[in-house]
Amino acid sequence: KLKKDLTFRNISYRKGEVTYLSGVSGYVKATRMTCVLGAPDAGVTTLLKTLAGRASREAVVSGEILLGGQHLDEAYGQHVGFIPKDDLHYPTLTVRETLRMSVRMRYGFVEDIYKKYLVEVIIKFLGIGGNIANTIIGDDTHRGISGGQKRRVSIATEIVAGHNIVLADLLTNGLDSKTAYDLTYQMQTVVKNSPEGKAFMISLVQPAPELLDLFDDLLVMSKGRCVYFGPLKGQDGRYLVLDFLGELGFVRPIGKSLPDYLAEISSNPVKFHKSRVPKYMVDNGTYQLLGVKEEEKGDKKNAKTNGTDDSKFILIQKHAKTIRQLQDALEKTSYSHSLMPIAEEGEEEGEVHLKIGEAKDRPNVSLQLRGMALPNACTPITTESGRAVETESSRQLHRYEVKDNEREVGYLYLIKSYKESAPYRKLGEELWLEFEERMPWEITSTIPRFTTSWFYQTFECLKREWIVQMRDRATILSEIFQSALVAIILGTVFLNLDTSQGDAQARVGLLFIILLQQIFGPQKDVPKIMAKKRVYYSQEAAGYYHGSAFFVAQTLIQIPFAIINIFIFVIIIYPLTDLNGGTGSEEFWYMFGLILMSVLTAQAYILFICSITPNAVAAQAAVPVGLVLFMITCGYLISTDDIPVYWRWLNTISFITYGFRGLMLNEFNGLALTCNDDELVPPTSESDFNIAPPNGFGGQQTCPFTSGRAYLATFDMDHFDPDEEKNQVLFYMIAFITVFNALAFWGLVLRPHELGDQEEPPRFEPESKTKRKIRTEDMKKDDMKKDVGINPGGGAGKVEL
């Protein structure tokens, strides 16, 4: 049921005010491999993510994508696989467990024995069998397999899913040349020998020439547009892209590999146009004139330029010690080729003599640049006669204001030429004839987005989370040890609290510390949650499971470990401190349940913050801010009535407020308080202690608080029936758990998110300052040292970039 042949027509991608793709067309044909090349801002990653259905929900995507001649449906992720540039896997799962998870989630209708067999075949084929298959993936904190082996695992997870079409972004990223070649060769073996007719589209950065030869088709991107799409080689073995560029006047330096040359063409097309390369370097073989047959090279080398093919010529005279020094100067002086041709007396039409400095005792070197017109490339500042000239007598050079749009002009020239070329016309014929859209009665049956049920997905996610948790035994044991150690420390500090007034105050402090210690504990899970979030985004888009299944599993897996840690903590601290009711009493279990609810609320709050923050650093900074605000306004550090009005709303929405209130009601309800002799009021040292009332106390003393109910009044907690209010606190905590989990579900599952980092947008940044000037000789020497460009040795002027 899986479809073949992916075609895309006029794909455009816009996010906010930035356009990343515009009018990109092409196809991924069965049994063929397509290579995508381009500069970092060419939009390669954006194109692959868009074709794989991973486009940002905030982006506006236009155009047409057909899969097997049919428009896309919700099961698109089952047909097309995507390998991101980053290897996103659970670090503590083994290679075999990772692949089995992939095949179970996306081959739900196949018998389990076949799934295991398929995994073993792929493991052996990609060379990750043996001990590697039983080794964890690993990350920065867990030692696992190597980077090349991780890349093979990423490929294997898509192959075992049975996709006929796989898109890979930077497949060989971070690999050495041999490993990259072997990996791509294995992909070619899969494509050429698969009976289902598989196809791969792979983006590469600076691949080796022999690696590029493994591909059948080539797509070159530049500034979000396609500048070439077609077969890599012709029947005679020639690179068709070089013939295409040669017809446009581009030359390739001898020794520069084809992939590097195409990448630089994507970044700055003008750099390799023959108008920007000295003619003698083409004649002597330093640059290869593309698209010219061998028998034509001799004629072109000896032909005299008559000005009809190239409308402008620029002659630059400059003293130089070596040809290399002059070449470097010319490369830095991009304005020189854009000066308007000016006819001087004794000069031929179409030539300009730009004299820079004097060469008295040094040889002059003249170079002729074959130029093409660049509209609005410069604006000469003319004299009254309307001509921009150099006054030789005054040894003064007039200024030229240059608009640095050379890259943009070259890019537009390349785009326009591609739109009028034979490869573009051939692509259009193939898209509309060979890959035409199916008629309604020709549409085949579709498959669901997920091949497994929601309960099966939840079960598999829970099983995976259980394996991950149990495999990290060091963390589990350390958390248990931490709970026991903190309980012992607090228990011995607040050992055997009695019912005196001082110990009543100590009980309040102990309850506050217990609550904070448990609530702030889940902060340590922020890095793990952020790492899992990236894996979830990738796997959910790939059709592993629904987001709700992952969310439920992520929430439920925390409960048993929280129960164990909290029970160990409470069972130790309760008898040591002699809290109300004793171990095993109703108050004991109420405290255990309330602390558990507070921890689950804190975990839901942390999950919500992690779901809306872009990275772990931001999440770790944001989580404590909210918790500290909730802690300050809970009613312990400052009375509720004393909190400023503009902060009092925090007391209402703080779950710590209700947790602290519940613990206080549970501890002091029904507790009889006593006083030591030094706690009676007034003290006997008062001057009016023995004076008869109403002027004195009559020698009588009293205990300030004789019941827990009276003590609760100091915290404004005596308005309701204690038992009834304790139940209300539990209801409030359940409501907080529900609300924060709902917010976390929205942030993690429903909120638009970006699958990976957004690619940098296309831009045309000048390599130098926007304005270039030809300045006079009377500049300051200190300023001259900072200038970059052609530095004459005692001439009439200088060039500053």
PDB file of N, CA, C and O in Angstrom, residues 412-446:
ATOM      1  N   LEU A 412      20.095  36.654  -9.338  1.00  0.00           N
ATOM      2  CA  LEU A 412      18.947  36.837 -10.234  1.00  0.00           C
ATOM      3  C   LEU A 412      19.288  36.389 -11.656  1.00  0.00           C
ATOM      4  O   LEU A 412      18.444  35.836 -12.364  1.00  0.00           O
ATOM      5  N   TYR A 413      20.514  36.630 -12.067  1.00  0.00           N
ATOM      6  CA  TYR A 413      20.947  36.182 -13.392  1.00  0.00           C
ATOM      7  C   TYR A 413      20.905  34.662 -13.492  1.00  0.00           C
ATOM      8  O   TYR A 413      20.443  34.093 -14.491  1.00  0.00           O
ATOM      9  N   LEU A 414      21.350  33.974 -12.437  1.00  0.00           N
ATOM     10  CA  LEU A 414      21.355  32.514 -12.443  1.00  0.00           C
ATOM     11  C   LEU A 414      19.942  31.965 -12.432  1.00  0.00           C
ATOM     12  O   LEU A 414      19.617  31.010 -13.147  1.00  0.00           O
ATOM     13  N   ILE A 415      19.058  32.575 -11.635  1.00  0.00           N
ATOM     14  CA  ILE A 415      17.671  32.116 -11.564  1.00  0.00           C
ATOM     15  C   ILE A 415      16.973  32.305 -12.904  1.00  0.00           C
ATOM     16  O   ILE A 415      16.305  31.406 -13.414  1.00  0.00           O
ATOM     17  N   LYS A 416      17.127  33.483 -13.480  1.00  0.00           N
ATOM     18  CA  LYS A 416      16.475  33.757 -14.762  1.00  0.00           C
ATOM     19  C   LYS A 416      16.989  32.832 -15.853  1.00  0.00           C
ATOM     20  O   LYS A 416      16.213  32.320 -16.675  1.00  0.00           O
ATOM     21  N   SER A 417      18.276  32.580 -15.850  1.00  0.00           N
ATOM     22  CA  SER A 417      18.845  31.700 -16.868  1.00  0.00           C
ATOM     23  C   SER A 417      18.343  30.272 -16.706  1.00  0.00           C
ATOM     24  O   SER A 417      18.083  29.579 -17.704  1.00  0.00           O
ATOM     25  N   TYR A 418      18.198  29.805 -15.442  1.00  0.00           N
ATOM     26  CA  TYR A 418      17.681  28.450 -15.227  1.00  0.00           C
ATOM     27  C   TYR A 418      16.236  28.332 -15.694  1.00  0.00           C
ATOM     28  O   TYR A 418      15.850  27.315 -16.285  1.00  0.00           O
ATOM     29  N   LYS A 419      15.431  29.374 -15.468  1.00  0.00           N
ATOM     30  CA  LYS A 419      14.039  29.333 -15.891  1.00  0.00           C
ATOM     31  C   LYS A 419      13.903  29.259 -17.413  1.00  0.00           C
ATOM     32  O   LYS A 419      12.878  28.808 -17.925  1.00  0.00           O
ATOM     33  N   GLU A 420      14.933  29.697 -18.130  1.00  0.00           N
ATOM     34  CA  GLU A 420      14.889  29.689 -19.593  1.00  0.00           C
ATOM     35  C   GLU A 420      15.723  28.562 -20.198  1.00  0.00           C
ATOM     36  O   GLU A 420      15.913  28.520 -21.414  1.00  0.00           O
ATOM     37  N   SER A 421      16.194  27.638 -19.359  1.00  0.00           N
ATOM     38  CA  SER A 421      17.125  26.619 -19.827  1.00  0.00           C
ATOM     39  C   SER A 421      16.402  25.337 -20.230  1.00  0.00           C
ATOM     40  O   SER A 421      15.227  25.116 -19.895  1.00  0.00           O
ATOM     41  N   ALA A 422      17.134  24.478 -20.926  1.00  0.00           N
ATOM     42  CA  ALA A 422      16.585  23.178 -21.344  1.00  0.00           C
ATOM     43  C   ALA A 422      16.315  22.259 -20.153  1.00  0.00           C
ATOM     44  O   ALA A 422      15.293  21.567 -20.142  1.00  0.00           O
ATOM     45  N   PRO A 423      17.185  22.200 -19.103  1.00  0.00           N
ATOM     46  CA  PRO A 423      16.848  21.351 -17.950  1.00  0.00           C
ATOM     47  C   PRO A 423      15.540  21.741 -17.281  1.00  0.00           C
ATOM     48  O   PRO A 423      14.790  20.869 -16.832  1.00  0.00           O
ATOM     49  N   TYR A 424      15.236  23.022 -17.242  1.00  0.00           N
ATOM     50  CA  TYR A 424      13.978  23.452 -16.612  1.00  0.00           C
ATOM     51  C   TYR A 424      12.779  23.044 -17.459  1.00  0.00           C
ATOM     52  O   TYR A 424      11.743  22.622 -16.926  1.00  0.00           O
ATOM     53  N   ARG A 425      12.912  23.178 -18.758  1.00  0.00           N
ATOM     54  CA  ARG A 425      11.812  22.754 -19.632  1.00  0.00           C
ATOM     55  C   ARG A 425      11.602  21.250 -19.566  1.00  0.00           C
ATOM     56  O   ARG A 425      10.462  20.760 -19.541  1.00  0.00           O
ATOM     57  N   LYS A 426      12.684  20.507 -19.483  1.00  0.00           N
ATOM     58  CA  LYS A 426      12.566  19.055 -19.375  1.00  0.00           C
ATOM     59  C   LYS A 426      11.904  18.657 -18.060  1.00  0.00           C
ATOM     60  O   LYS A 426      11.075  17.736 -18.020  1.00  0.00           O
ATOM     61  N   LEU A 427      12.264  19.369 -16.966  1.00  0.00           N
ATOM     62  CA  LEU A 427      11.638  19.096 -15.673  1.00  0.00           C
ATOM     63  C   LEU A 427      10.144  19.349 -15.738  1.00  0.00           C
ATOM     64  O   LEU A 427       9.340  18.564 -15.200  1.00  0.00           O
ATOM     65  N   GLY A 428       9.735  20.434 -16.376  1.00  0.00           N
ATOM     66  CA  GLY A 428       8.317  20.725 -16.498  1.00  0.00           C
ATOM     67  C   GLY A 428       7.563  19.648 -17.264  1.00  0.00           C
ATOM     68  O   GLY A 428       6.457  19.249 -16.895  1.00  0.00           O
ATOM     69  N   GLU A 429       8.181  19.153 -18.333  1.00  0.00           N
ATOM     70  CA  GLU A 429       7.534  18.077 -19.094  1.00  0.00           C
ATOM     71  C   GLU A 429       7.382  16.818 -18.258  1.00  0.00           C
ATOM     72  O   GLU A 429       6.343  16.146 -18.300  1.00  0.00           O
ATOM     73  N   GLU A 430       8.400  16.482 -17.476  1.00  0.00           N
ATOM     74  CA  GLU A 430       8.320  15.280 -16.645  1.00  0.00           C
ATOM     75  C   GLU A 430       7.272  15.425 -15.550  1.00  0.00           C
ATOM     76  O   GLU A 430       6.535  14.478 -15.254  1.00  0.00           O
ATOM     77  N   LEU A 431       7.206  16.615 -14.925  1.00  0.00           N
ATOM     78  CA  LEU A 431       6.245  16.801 -13.842  1.00  0.00           C
ATOM     79  C   LEU A 431       4.810  16.732 -14.334  1.00  0.00           C
ATOM     80  O   LEU A 431       3.925  16.226 -13.631  1.00  0.00           O
ATOM     81  N   TRP A 432       4.557  17.201 -15.538  1.00  0.00           N
ATOM     82  CA  TRP A 432       3.173  17.262 -16.014  1.00  0.00           C
ATOM     83  C   TRP A 432       2.779  16.067 -16.866  1.00  0.00           C
ATOM     84  O   TRP A 432       1.586  15.863 -17.117  1.00  0.00           O
ATOM     85  N   LEU A 433       3.744  15.297 -17.322  1.00  0.00           N
ATOM     86  CA  LEU A 433       3.418  14.137 -18.154  1.00  0.00           C
ATOM     87  C   LEU A 433       3.704  12.825 -17.433  1.00  0.00           C
ATOM     88  O   LEU A 433       2.821  11.996 -17.254  1.00  0.00           O
ATOM     89  N   GLU A 434       4.952  12.666 -16.997  1.00  0.00           N
ATOM     90  CA  GLU A 434       5.330  11.395 -16.370  1.00  0.00           C
ATOM     91  C   GLU A 434       4.742  11.246 -14.975  1.00  0.00           C
ATOM     92  O   GLU A 434       4.431  10.147 -14.535  1.00  0.00           O
ATOM     93  N   PHE A 435       4.594  12.370 -14.254  1.00  0.00           N
ATOM     94  CA  PHE A 435       4.078  12.317 -12.889  1.00  0.00           C
ATOM     95  C   PHE A 435       2.745  13.047 -12.785  1.00  0.00           C
ATOM     96  O   PHE A 435       2.510  13.803 -11.855  1.00  0.00           O
ATOM     97  N   GLU A 436       1.881  12.848 -13.724  1.00  0.00           N
ATOM     98  CA  GLU A 436       0.618  13.573 -13.719  1.00  0.00           C
ATOM     99  C   GLU A 436      -0.269  13.103 -12.569  1.00  0.00           C
ATOM    100  O   GLU A 436      -0.154  11.978 -12.075  1.00  0.00           O
ATOM    101  N   GLU A 437      -1.175  13.987 -12.171  1.00  0.00           N
ATOM    102  CA  GLU A 437      -2.055  13.715 -11.049  1.00  0.00           C
ATOM    103  C   GLU A 437      -3.084  12.646 -11.404  1.00  0.00           C
ATOM    104  O   GLU A 437      -3.607  12.607 -12.529  1.00  0.00           O
ATOM    105  N   ARG A 438      -3.353  11.773 -10.437  1.00  0.00           N
ATOM    106  CA  ARG A 438      -4.339  10.720 -10.643  1.00  0.00           C
ATOM    107  C   ARG A 438      -5.755  11.294 -10.667  1.00  0.00           C
ATOM    108  O   ARG A 438      -6.059  12.265  -9.991  1.00  0.00           O
ATOM    109  N   MET A 439      -6.598  10.645 -11.431  1.00  0.00           N
ATOM    110  CA  MET A 439      -8.014  10.984 -11.425  1.00  0.00           C
ATOM    111  C   MET A 439      -8.689  10.350 -10.214  1.00  0.00           C
ATOM    112  O   MET A 439      -8.166   9.407  -9.622  1.00  0.00           O
ATOM    113  N   PRO A 440      -9.849  10.865  -9.801  1.00  0.00           N
ATOM    114  CA  PRO A 440     -10.490  10.337  -8.574  1.00  0.00           C
ATOM    115  C   PRO A 440     -10.704   8.841  -8.593  1.00  0.00           C
ATOM    116  O   PRO A 440     -10.554   8.177  -7.565  1.00  0.00           O
ATOM    117  N   TRP A 441     -11.080   8.282  -9.768  1.00  0.00           N
ATOM    118  CA  TRP A 441     -11.337   6.840  -9.801  1.00  0.00           C
ATOM    119  C   TRP A 441     -10.055   6.006  -9.835  1.00  0.00           C
ATOM    120  O   TRP A 441     -10.104   4.794  -9.742  1.00  0.00           O
ATOM    121  N   GLU A 442      -8.895   6.689  -9.980  1.00  0.00           N
ATOM    122  CA  GLU A 442      -7.619   5.975  -9.991  1.00  0.00           C
ATOM    123  C   GLU A 442      -6.937   5.970  -8.625  1.00  0.00           C
ATOM    124  O   GLU A 442      -5.910   5.322  -8.458  1.00  0.00           O
ATOM    125  N   ILE A 443      -7.498   6.688  -7.673  1.00  0.00           N
ATOM    126  CA  ILE A 443      -6.868   6.803  -6.357  1.00  0.00           C
ATOM    127  C   ILE A 443      -6.958   5.476  -5.629  1.00  0.00           C
ATOM    128  O   ILE A 443      -8.029   4.882  -5.520  1.00  0.00           O
ATOM    129  N   THR A 444      -5.835   5.024  -5.121  1.00  0.00           N
ATOM    130  CA  THR A 444      -5.781   3.759  -4.394  1.00  0.00           C
ATOM    131  C   THR A 444      -6.211   3.962  -2.952  1.00  0.00           C
ATOM    132  O   THR A 444      -6.330   5.078  -2.459  1.00  0.00           O
ATOM    133  N   SER A 445      -6.441   2.864  -2.273  1.00  0.00           N
ATOM    134  CA  SER A 445      -6.861   2.934  -0.874  1.00  0.00           C
ATOM    135  C   SER A 445      -5.736   3.497  -0.016  1.00  0.00           C
ATOM    136  O   SER A 445      -4.555   3.332  -0.308  1.00  0.00           O
ATOM    137  N   THR A 446      -6.108   4.162   1.034  1.00  0.00           N
ATOM    138  CA  THR A 446      -5.138   4.785   1.924  1.00  0.00           C
ATOM    139  C   THR A 446      -4.974   3.959   3.189  1.00  0.00           C
ATOM    140  O   THR A 446      -5.781   3.088   3.500  1.00  0.00           O
TER     141      THR A 446
END
